[in-house]
Structure formats: structure tokens, C-alpha cells
Amino acid sequence: MSKEKEAPPDRIVLGAERSLAILSAFIDAPESLGLKELEARTGLFKSVICRYMLSFIKHGYVVQRQDNSYQLGPKAFQLGKAFEQKFNYADFILPALQKMVKETGESAAFYIRQLDKRLCLYAAESAESVKATVKAGSLFEIDKTSSSQVLRFFSVPGNAARSDGRYVCISAGINNPLSSSMSAPVFGAGNAFIGALTIFGLSLRFDPATSELMRAKLLAFAQELSAQLGAHGIYQNATSEIFDELASAQAA
């Protein structure tokens, strides 16, 4: 008689989970937080939070103000600077592009804005024998392509809120009459806009206007990458509905 396979043990440390929940509550806080706000943000009791605060204050990760509210301390700042100095976008974006290519079968690229140009920072090619390609390091005009739409619109502070949850831009036949593309914005720490995540391919097999499933995949990739780069909650109400930059600008 075969024995049933036992479930793997849960190795999550409760204390570490609580510590991270409390410190994470400060990430998007507009100001210092009191115990009531921390309780609401973490789901932990005030008495529990107070015990953890003793250690955070002792080691400099949190500072208690005169009004008894809390804010992140100098040690948290040092930790952030250490991360910033060692952070490499390629470590996150390149694997994301490779995963996109594997799951969609089409090529993928990541663009950033350089003044009035768009720079292909990273790219990954489709395995198809006939495909659309772009070289990393290529510099293009900001035109009507999907990546240009994203770079032009979302690089303006506050425009992400105006998109009404629509983040996917599409284009077809702009620079190549045989190719189509779709792009979505990627955000980082502080929900700052970073660049455009793009899937592109031959129009005869890739039509972003009709492929809601493909748009949903792109949106999921952009959301996952944004979270890895430090964004928080910005894709909360995201929809795969196509975002029309021109129509939105006219309506505003």
C-alpha cells in the first residue's frame, strides 16, 4: 500500500511576515502613520504592532515622532540606497521579455523615452522563421507606434490616473506595413513611469485589435514587471480594453 505524499512544510516565519507587512505599510504613505492607520493597513492589532516597533526603533528602521506617529528611519533609507546602487533593470526586464516571447510566440521589446526619441533598451526575438525584429540600442522617432503612444502619454505626471484603467495601446503598419504591435506602461518605485513593454509581430498572424487574450497577457506581464520594479497598486483597476491616446487627449 503506497503512502500518500505529504504536503511540504510551511516554512514561512510569522514574525518575518508581520515585520515586512508593517514596514511595507510605509511605502506609499503620504506622511507619518499612527497605530490606527498601521492597524488598518496591515490587519494586525495595535498591541502587536507596538511590540515590533520597539525593535524597529532600536535598529533605526522606524522613528517615532513627538505626536507618537511613526515614519521610516535612517536605516530604511540606507537599505534603499544600497538597493538603488546595486539595482539593474536588465535583471528583471530581460527575463520578462524572454518569458513573453515564449508564451506569445512573438517578439518583445522594452522602450524608454530619450527627449523626443524612443530608445529600444532591451529586445528579445521570436523563434518563428519569419518574424518582426528590432535591435537593442536602436533609436526611433516618437511617432504613432504603440510604444510611442505609451511613452508620450504616460511620461506626463498624472496621466496614468486619466487612463481609466486602460493601459494597452496598439498600432498596425506604422513603420512596416506588415507588422503590428501593442504596448503597455511599466512603472517602478513610487509608481513612477519607466517605459513601454511591447509585443510585436507580423499582422497576418498577430492582430492586437481583435486579440483580447493577447492584450490581457501583455497587461499581466506589465503588471508583474511593475511590481518587481517597485510599483504598488497602480494596475489595480486595469482592463485589457484598448487605450486611445488621441481620443483621451481630446476628451480632456
PDB file of C-alpha atoms in Angstrom:
ATOM      1  CA  MET A   1       0.000   0.000   0.000  1.00  0.00           C
ATOM      2  CA  SER A   2       1.561   3.262  -1.153  1.00  0.00           C
ATOM      3  CA  LYS A   3       1.843   6.111   1.257  1.00  0.00           C
ATOM      4  CA  GLU A   4       0.286   9.408   0.292  1.00  0.00           C
ATOM      5  CA  LYS A   5       2.782  12.130  -0.433  1.00  0.00           C
ATOM      6  CA  GLU A   6       2.968  14.508   2.481  1.00  0.00           C
ATOM      7  CA  ALA A   7       2.421  18.192   1.864  1.00  0.00           C
ATOM      8  CA  PRO A   8       5.627  20.253   2.066  1.00  0.00           C
ATOM      9  CA  PRO A   9       6.036  22.058   5.377  1.00  0.00           C
ATOM     10  CA  ASP A  10       5.130  25.758   5.513  1.00  0.00           C
ATOM     11  CA  ARG A  11       8.465  27.435   6.132  1.00  0.00           C
ATOM     12  CA  ILE A  12       7.092  30.968   6.284  1.00  0.00           C
ATOM     13  CA  VAL A  13       8.175  32.680   9.504  1.00  0.00           C
ATOM     14  CA  LEU A  14       5.231  34.542  11.009  1.00  0.00           C
ATOM     15  CA  GLY A  15       7.429  37.147  12.692  1.00  0.00           C
ATOM     16  CA  ALA A  16       9.147  37.977   9.405  1.00  0.00           C
ATOM     17  CA  GLU A  17       5.796  38.217   7.623  1.00  0.00           C
ATOM     18  CA  ARG A  18       4.500  40.663  10.213  1.00  0.00           C
ATOM     19  CA  SER A  19       7.686  42.722  10.128  1.00  0.00           C
ATOM     20  CA  LEU A  20       7.527  43.043   6.363  1.00  0.00           C
ATOM     21  CA  ALA A  21       3.822  43.911   6.460  1.00  0.00           C
ATOM     22  CA  ILE A  22       4.448  46.743   8.928  1.00  0.00           C
ATOM     23  CA  LEU A  23       7.430  48.188   7.056  1.00  0.00           C
ATOM     24  CA  SER A  24       5.628  47.845   3.704  1.00  0.00           C
ATOM     25  CA  ALA A  25       2.753  49.917   5.051  1.00  0.00           C
ATOM     26  CA  PHE A  26       5.014  52.978   4.898  1.00  0.00           C
ATOM     27  CA  ILE A  27       5.879  52.600   1.199  1.00  0.00           C
ATOM     28  CA  ASP A  28       3.067  54.685  -0.262  1.00  0.00           C
ATOM     29  CA  ALA A  29       2.135  56.578   2.908  1.00  0.00           C
ATOM     30  CA  PRO A  30       1.786  60.327   2.235  1.00  0.00           C
ATOM     31  CA  GLU A  31       3.030  61.125   5.754  1.00  0.00           C
ATOM     32  CA  SER A  32       3.795  59.501   9.091  1.00  0.00           C
ATOM     33  CA  LEU A  33       1.405  56.812  10.317  1.00  0.00           C
ATOM     34  CA  GLY A  34      -0.280  56.336  13.681  1.00  0.00           C
ATOM     35  CA  LEU A  35      -1.174  53.000  15.198  1.00  0.00           C
ATOM     36  CA  LYS A  36      -4.725  53.245  13.878  1.00  0.00           C
ATOM     37  CA  GLU A  37      -3.524  53.703  10.291  1.00  0.00           C
ATOM     38  CA  LEU A  38      -0.964  50.914  10.659  1.00  0.00           C
ATOM     39  CA  GLU A  39      -3.631  48.597  12.032  1.00  0.00           C
ATOM     40  CA  ALA A  40      -5.850  49.342   9.019  1.00  0.00           C
ATOM     41  CA  ARG A  41      -3.008  48.863   6.529  1.00  0.00           C
ATOM     42  CA  THR A  42      -1.604  45.644   7.992  1.00  0.00           C
ATOM     43  CA  GLY A  43      -4.555  43.895   9.603  1.00  0.00           C
ATOM     44  CA  LEU A  44      -2.507  43.481  12.780  1.00  0.00           C
ATOM     45  CA  PHE A  45      -3.621  44.531  16.261  1.00  0.00           C
ATOM     46  CA  LYS A  46      -2.143  47.713  17.708  1.00  0.00           C
ATOM     47  CA  SER A  47      -0.628  45.752  20.588  1.00  0.00           C
ATOM     48  CA  VAL A  48       1.223  43.527  18.119  1.00  0.00           C
ATOM     49  CA  ILE A  49       2.446  46.497  16.071  1.00  0.00           C
ATOM     50  CA  CYS A  50       3.747  48.207  19.225  1.00  0.00           C
ATOM     51  CA  ARG A  51       5.923  45.198  20.089  1.00  0.00           C
ATOM     52  CA  TYR A  52       7.502  45.162  16.649  1.00  0.00           C
ATOM     53  CA  MET A  53       8.028  48.929  16.729  1.00  0.00           C
ATOM     54  CA  LEU A  54      10.341  48.557  19.727  1.00  0.00           C
ATOM     55  CA  SER A  55      12.802  46.604  17.580  1.00  0.00           C
ATOM     56  CA  PHE A  56      12.338  48.800  14.501  1.00  0.00           C
ATOM     57  CA  ILE A  57      13.067  51.940  16.528  1.00  0.00           C
ATOM     58  CA  LYS A  58      16.030  50.340  18.302  1.00  0.00           C
ATOM     59  CA  HIS A  59      17.679  49.431  14.991  1.00  0.00           C
ATOM     60  CA  GLY A  60      16.828  52.664  13.193  1.00  0.00           C
ATOM     61  CA  TYR A  61      14.294  51.351  10.692  1.00  0.00           C
ATOM     62  CA  VAL A  62      11.487  53.450  12.193  1.00  0.00           C
ATOM     63  CA  VAL A  63      11.430  56.765  14.045  1.00  0.00           C
ATOM     64  CA  GLN A  64       8.701  57.773  16.499  1.00  0.00           C
ATOM     65  CA  ARG A  65       7.676  61.420  16.240  1.00  0.00           C
ATOM     66  CA  GLN A  66       6.592  63.727  19.072  1.00  0.00           C
ATOM     67  CA  ASP A  67       2.914  63.152  18.213  1.00  0.00           C
ATOM     68  CA  ASN A  68       3.541  59.374  18.680  1.00  0.00           C
ATOM     69  CA  SER A  69       3.136  58.656  14.965  1.00  0.00           C
ATOM     70  CA  TYR A  70       5.799  56.677  13.096  1.00  0.00           C
ATOM     71  CA  GLN A  71       7.879  57.182   9.979  1.00  0.00           C
ATOM     72  CA  LEU A  72      10.692  55.275   8.284  1.00  0.00           C
ATOM     73  CA  GLY A  73      14.105  55.889   9.837  1.00  0.00           C
ATOM     74  CA  PRO A  74      17.672  56.327   8.553  1.00  0.00           C
ATOM     75  CA  LYS A  75      18.392  52.600   8.380  1.00  0.00           C
ATOM     76  CA  ALA A  76      15.497  52.142   5.963  1.00  0.00           C
ATOM     77  CA  PHE A  77      16.948  54.951   3.844  1.00  0.00           C
ATOM     78  CA  GLN A  78      20.370  53.269   3.842  1.00  0.00           C
ATOM     79  CA  LEU A  79      18.769  49.995   2.792  1.00  0.00           C
ATOM     80  CA  GLY A  80      17.006  51.771  -0.063  1.00  0.00           C
ATOM     81  CA  LYS A  81      20.229  53.418  -1.242  1.00  0.00           C
ATOM     82  CA  ALA A  82      22.037  50.067  -1.143  1.00  0.00           C
ATOM     83  CA  PHE A  83      19.293  48.599  -3.325  1.00  0.00           C
ATOM     84  CA  GLU A  84      19.442  51.569  -5.696  1.00  0.00           C
ATOM     85  CA  GLN A  85      23.221  51.255  -6.154  1.00  0.00           C
ATOM     86  CA  LYS A  86      23.044  47.548  -6.955  1.00  0.00           C
ATOM     87  CA  PHE A  87      19.766  47.557  -8.891  1.00  0.00           C
ATOM     88  CA  ASN A  88      19.997  46.500 -12.539  1.00  0.00           C
ATOM     89  CA  TYR A  89      16.893  46.822 -14.726  1.00  0.00           C
ATOM     90  CA  ALA A  90      18.225  44.126 -17.068  1.00  0.00           C
ATOM     91  CA  ASP A  91      17.943  41.529 -14.292  1.00  0.00           C
ATOM     92  CA  PHE A  92      14.171  41.979 -14.358  1.00  0.00           C
ATOM     93  CA  ILE A  93      13.259  43.216 -17.832  1.00  0.00           C
ATOM     94  CA  LEU A  94      15.226  40.705 -19.942  1.00  0.00           C
ATOM     95  CA  PRO A  95      13.692  37.624 -18.242  1.00  0.00           C
ATOM     96  CA  ALA A  96      10.254  39.238 -18.655  1.00  0.00           C
ATOM     97  CA  LEU A  97      10.839  39.730 -22.397  1.00  0.00           C
ATOM     98  CA  GLN A  98      12.071  36.173 -22.814  1.00  0.00           C
ATOM     99  CA  LYS A  99       9.035  34.864 -20.972  1.00  0.00           C
ATOM    100  CA  MET A 100       6.745  36.966 -23.184  1.00  0.00           C
ATOM    101  CA  VAL A 101       8.350  35.563 -26.337  1.00  0.00           C
ATOM    102  CA  LYS A 102       7.990  32.009 -25.054  1.00  0.00           C
ATOM    103  CA  GLU A 103       4.309  32.426 -24.129  1.00  0.00           C
ATOM    104  CA  THR A 104       3.149  34.509 -27.118  1.00  0.00           C
ATOM    105  CA  GLY A 105       5.439  33.333 -29.927  1.00  0.00           C
ATOM    106  CA  GLU A 106       6.048  36.946 -30.973  1.00  0.00           C
ATOM    107  CA  SER A 107       8.979  39.311 -30.456  1.00  0.00           C
ATOM    108  CA  ALA A 108       9.137  41.634 -27.460  1.00  0.00           C
ATOM    109  CA  ALA A 109      10.934  44.865 -26.602  1.00  0.00           C
ATOM    110  CA  PHE A 110      11.239  47.479 -23.886  1.00  0.00           C
ATOM    111  CA  TYR A 111      11.393  51.167 -24.822  1.00  0.00           C
ATOM    112  CA  ILE A 112      12.287  54.243 -22.800  1.00  0.00           C
ATOM    113  CA  ARG A 113      11.929  57.888 -23.727  1.00  0.00           C
ATOM    114  CA  GLN A 114      15.014  59.929 -24.615  1.00  0.00           C
ATOM    115  CA  LEU A 115      13.754  63.521 -25.044  1.00  0.00           C
ATOM    116  CA  ASP A 116      11.895  63.449 -28.385  1.00  0.00           C
ATOM    117  CA  LYS A 117      13.105  59.922 -29.270  1.00  0.00           C
ATOM    118  CA  ARG A 118      12.355  56.399 -28.124  1.00  0.00           C
ATOM    119  CA  LEU A 119      15.191  54.034 -27.336  1.00  0.00           C
ATOM    120  CA  CYS A 120      14.865  50.257 -27.531  1.00  0.00           C
ATOM    121  CA  LEU A 121      16.617  49.412 -24.293  1.00  0.00           C
ATOM    122  CA  TYR A 122      16.140  45.620 -24.476  1.00  0.00           C
ATOM    123  CA  ALA A 123      14.713  43.204 -27.036  1.00  0.00           C
ATOM    124  CA  ALA A 124      14.007  39.500 -27.465  1.00  0.00           C
ATOM    125  CA  GLU A 125      13.282  37.843 -30.821  1.00  0.00           C
ATOM    126  CA  SER A 126      10.550  35.394 -31.710  1.00  0.00           C
ATOM    127  CA  ALA A 127      11.637  31.846 -32.552  1.00  0.00           C
ATOM    128  CA  GLU A 128       9.498  31.932 -35.732  1.00  0.00           C
ATOM    129  CA  SER A 129      11.412  31.724 -39.013  1.00  0.00           C
ATOM    130  CA  VAL A 130       9.503  34.734 -40.350  1.00  0.00           C
ATOM    131  CA  LYS A 131       9.246  37.459 -37.728  1.00  0.00           C
ATOM    132  CA  ALA A 132       9.473  41.148 -36.900  1.00  0.00           C
ATOM    133  CA  THR A 133      12.658  42.202 -35.100  1.00  0.00           C
ATOM    134  CA  VAL A 134      14.305  45.227 -33.510  1.00  0.00           C
ATOM    135  CA  LYS A 135      17.831  45.647 -32.181  1.00  0.00           C
ATOM    136  CA  ALA A 136      18.504  46.766 -28.616  1.00  0.00           C
ATOM    137  CA  GLY A 137      20.065  50.219 -28.718  1.00  0.00           C
ATOM    138  CA  SER A 138      18.046  51.354 -31.741  1.00  0.00           C
ATOM    139  CA  LEU A 139      16.761  54.927 -31.571  1.00  0.00           C
ATOM    140  CA  PHE A 140      13.487  55.916 -33.249  1.00  0.00           C
ATOM    141  CA  GLU A 141      11.160  58.886 -33.570  1.00  0.00           C
ATOM    142  CA  ILE A 142       8.222  59.118 -31.202  1.00  0.00           C
ATOM    143  CA  ASP A 143       5.513  58.520 -33.773  1.00  0.00           C
ATOM    144  CA  LYS A 144       2.167  56.693 -33.849  1.00  0.00           C
ATOM    145  CA  THR A 145       3.503  53.256 -32.906  1.00  0.00           C
ATOM    146  CA  SER A 146       2.080  51.664 -29.763  1.00  0.00           C
ATOM    147  CA  SER A 147       5.313  52.158 -27.803  1.00  0.00           C
ATOM    148  CA  SER A 148       5.384  55.845 -28.798  1.00  0.00           C
ATOM    149  CA  GLN A 149       1.790  56.282 -27.639  1.00  0.00           C
ATOM    150  CA  VAL A 150       2.665  54.845 -24.239  1.00  0.00           C
ATOM    151  CA  LEU A 151       5.864  56.897 -23.890  1.00  0.00           C
ATOM    152  CA  ARG A 152       4.181  60.126 -24.956  1.00  0.00           C
ATOM    153  CA  PHE A 153       1.118  59.808 -22.737  1.00  0.00           C
ATOM    154  CA  PHE A 154       2.311  58.083 -19.570  1.00  0.00           C
ATOM    155  CA  SER A 155       5.513  60.117 -19.259  1.00  0.00           C
ATOM    156  CA  VAL A 156       3.281  63.067 -18.302  1.00  0.00           C
ATOM    157  CA  PRO A 157       2.787  63.055 -14.488  1.00  0.00           C
ATOM    158  CA  GLY A 158      -0.802  62.288 -13.515  1.00  0.00           C
ATOM    159  CA  ASN A 159      -1.812  60.830 -16.871  1.00  0.00           C
ATOM    160  CA  ALA A 160      -1.894  57.267 -15.539  1.00  0.00           C
ATOM    161  CA  ALA A 161      -4.950  58.221 -13.468  1.00  0.00           C
ATOM    162  CA  ARG A 162      -6.630  59.629 -16.576  1.00  0.00           C
ATOM    163  CA  SER A 163      -6.407  56.352 -18.456  1.00  0.00           C
ATOM    164  CA  ASP A 164      -9.411  54.939 -16.516  1.00  0.00           C
ATOM    165  CA  GLY A 165      -7.721  51.568 -16.114  1.00  0.00           C
ATOM    166  CA  ARG A 166      -6.923  51.249 -19.832  1.00  0.00           C
ATOM    167  CA  TYR A 167      -3.204  50.753 -20.377  1.00  0.00           C
ATOM    168  CA  VAL A 168      -2.846  48.853 -23.665  1.00  0.00           C
ATOM    169  CA  CYS A 169      -2.041  50.864 -26.804  1.00  0.00           C
ATOM    170  CA  ILE A 170      -1.990  49.261 -30.276  1.00  0.00           C
ATOM    171  CA  SER A 171      -0.719  50.106 -33.756  1.00  0.00           C
ATOM    172  CA  ALA A 172      -0.515  48.460 -37.170  1.00  0.00           C
ATOM    173  CA  GLY A 173       1.544  49.199 -40.277  1.00  0.00           C
ATOM    174  CA  ILE A 174       3.141  52.413 -38.980  1.00  0.00           C
ATOM    175  CA  ASN A 175       6.779  51.872 -39.975  1.00  0.00           C
ATOM    176  CA  ASN A 176       6.326  48.454 -41.523  1.00  0.00           C
ATOM    177  CA  PRO A 177       3.070  47.738 -43.409  1.00  0.00           C
ATOM    178  CA  LEU A 178       3.353  44.064 -42.493  1.00  0.00           C
ATOM    179  CA  SER A 179       3.736  44.380 -38.716  1.00  0.00           C
ATOM    180  CA  SER A 180       1.572  45.234 -35.705  1.00  0.00           C
ATOM    181  CA  SER A 181       2.354  45.950 -32.086  1.00  0.00           C
ATOM    182  CA  MET A 182       0.822  46.539 -28.698  1.00  0.00           C
ATOM    183  CA  SER A 183       2.376  48.186 -25.671  1.00  0.00           C
ATOM    184  CA  ALA A 184       1.663  48.825 -22.016  1.00  0.00           C
ATOM    185  CA  PRO A 185       3.376  51.109 -19.494  1.00  0.00           C
ATOM    186  CA  VAL A 186       5.737  49.819 -16.828  1.00  0.00           C
ATOM    187  CA  PHE A 187       6.070  51.661 -13.530  1.00  0.00           C
ATOM    188  CA  GLY A 188       8.644  51.496 -10.758  1.00  0.00           C
ATOM    189  CA  ALA A 189       9.255  52.798  -7.239  1.00  0.00           C
ATOM    190  CA  GLY A 190       6.791  55.485  -6.235  1.00  0.00           C
ATOM    191  CA  ASN A 191       4.690  54.421  -9.250  1.00  0.00           C
ATOM    192  CA  ALA A 192       6.972  56.496 -11.477  1.00  0.00           C
ATOM    193  CA  PHE A 193       6.664  55.698 -15.178  1.00  0.00           C
ATOM    194  CA  ILE A 194       9.693  53.837 -16.556  1.00  0.00           C
ATOM    195  CA  GLY A 195       8.982  52.678 -20.097  1.00  0.00           C
ATOM    196  CA  ALA A 196       6.870  50.769 -22.605  1.00  0.00           C
ATOM    197  CA  LEU A 197       6.639  46.976 -22.678  1.00  0.00           C
ATOM    198  CA  THR A 198       5.889  45.905 -26.263  1.00  0.00           C
ATOM    199  CA  ILE A 199       4.857  42.782 -28.146  1.00  0.00           C
ATOM    200  CA  PHE A 200       5.156  42.986 -31.939  1.00  0.00           C
ATOM    201  CA  GLY A 201       4.862  40.649 -34.909  1.00  0.00           C
ATOM    202  CA  LEU A 202       3.549  40.080 -38.417  1.00  0.00           C
ATOM    203  CA  SER A 203      -0.009  41.359 -38.903  1.00  0.00           C
ATOM    204  CA  LEU A 204      -1.083  38.217 -40.782  1.00  0.00           C
ATOM    205  CA  ARG A 205      -0.871  36.199 -37.546  1.00  0.00           C
ATOM    206  CA  PHE A 206      -0.912  38.940 -34.919  1.00  0.00           C
ATOM    207  CA  ASP A 207      -3.814  41.388 -34.668  1.00  0.00           C
ATOM    208  CA  PRO A 208      -3.808  43.215 -31.313  1.00  0.00           C
ATOM    209  CA  ALA A 209      -7.120  44.907 -32.073  1.00  0.00           C
ATOM    210  CA  THR A 210      -9.025  41.611 -32.027  1.00  0.00           C
ATOM    211  CA  SER A 211      -6.865  39.515 -29.686  1.00  0.00           C
ATOM    212  CA  GLU A 212      -8.197  40.350 -26.247  1.00  0.00           C
ATOM    213  CA  LEU A 213      -6.367  37.319 -24.824  1.00  0.00           C
ATOM    214  CA  MET A 214      -3.017  38.640 -26.083  1.00  0.00           C
ATOM    215  CA  ARG A 215      -3.757  42.097 -24.657  1.00  0.00           C
ATOM    216  CA  ALA A 216      -4.633  40.515 -21.318  1.00  0.00           C
ATOM    217  CA  LYS A 217      -1.311  38.653 -21.353  1.00  0.00           C
ATOM    218  CA  LEU A 218       0.608  41.854 -22.066  1.00  0.00           C
ATOM    219  CA  LEU A 219      -1.228  43.590 -19.244  1.00  0.00           C
ATOM    220  CA  ALA A 220      -0.355  40.763 -16.856  1.00  0.00           C
ATOM    221  CA  PHE A 221       3.315  40.937 -17.866  1.00  0.00           C
ATOM    222  CA  ALA A 222       3.398  44.719 -17.408  1.00  0.00           C
ATOM    223  CA  GLN A 223       1.715  44.427 -14.034  1.00  0.00           C
ATOM    224  CA  GLU A 224       4.107  41.713 -12.832  1.00  0.00           C
ATOM    225  CA  LEU A 225       7.185  43.612 -14.045  1.00  0.00           C
ATOM    226  CA  SER A 226       5.960  46.851 -12.460  1.00  0.00           C
ATOM    227  CA  ALA A 227       5.556  45.083  -9.118  1.00  0.00           C
ATOM    228  CA  GLN A 228       9.086  43.657  -9.405  1.00  0.00           C
ATOM    229  CA  LEU A 229      10.425  47.166 -10.077  1.00  0.00           C
ATOM    230  CA  GLY A 230       8.715  48.616  -7.010  1.00  0.00           C
ATOM    231  CA  ALA A 231       5.314  49.872  -8.199  1.00  0.00           C
ATOM    232  CA  HIS A 232       2.367  49.372  -5.881  1.00  0.00           C
ATOM    233  CA  GLY A 233      -1.345  49.237  -6.703  1.00  0.00           C
ATOM    234  CA  ILE A 234      -1.203  51.223  -9.935  1.00  0.00           C
ATOM    235  CA  TYR A 235      -2.673  48.371 -12.020  1.00  0.00           C
ATOM    236  CA  GLN A 236      -5.423  47.685  -9.509  1.00  0.00           C
ATOM    237  CA  ASN A 237      -8.305  48.555 -11.884  1.00  0.00           C
ATOM    238  CA  ALA A 238      -6.559  47.568 -15.124  1.00  0.00           C
ATOM    239  CA  THR A 239      -8.569  46.342 -18.108  1.00  0.00           C
ATOM    240  CA  SER A 240      -7.448  44.895 -21.443  1.00  0.00           C
ATOM    241  CA  GLU A 241      -9.640  47.438 -23.221  1.00  0.00           C
ATOM    242  CA  ILE A 242      -7.604  49.405 -25.784  1.00  0.00           C
ATOM    243  CA  PHE A 243      -6.426  52.820 -24.702  1.00  0.00           C
ATOM    244  CA  ASP A 244      -6.847  55.509 -27.377  1.00  0.00           C
ATOM    245  CA  GLU A 245      -4.348  58.233 -26.567  1.00  0.00           C
ATOM    246  CA  LEU A 246      -5.745  60.730 -29.104  1.00  0.00           C
ATOM    247  CA  ALA A 247      -9.361  60.283 -28.013  1.00  0.00           C
ATOM    248  CA  SER A 248      -8.363  60.663 -24.357  1.00  0.00           C
ATOM    249  CA  ALA A 249      -6.433  63.873 -25.089  1.00  0.00           C
ATOM    250  CA  GLN A 250      -9.370  65.332 -26.999  1.00  0.00           C
ATOM    251  CA  ALA A 251     -11.845  64.445 -24.256  1.00  0.00           C
ATOM    252  CA  ALA A 252      -9.646  66.154 -21.672  1.00  0.00           C
TER     253      ALA A 252
END
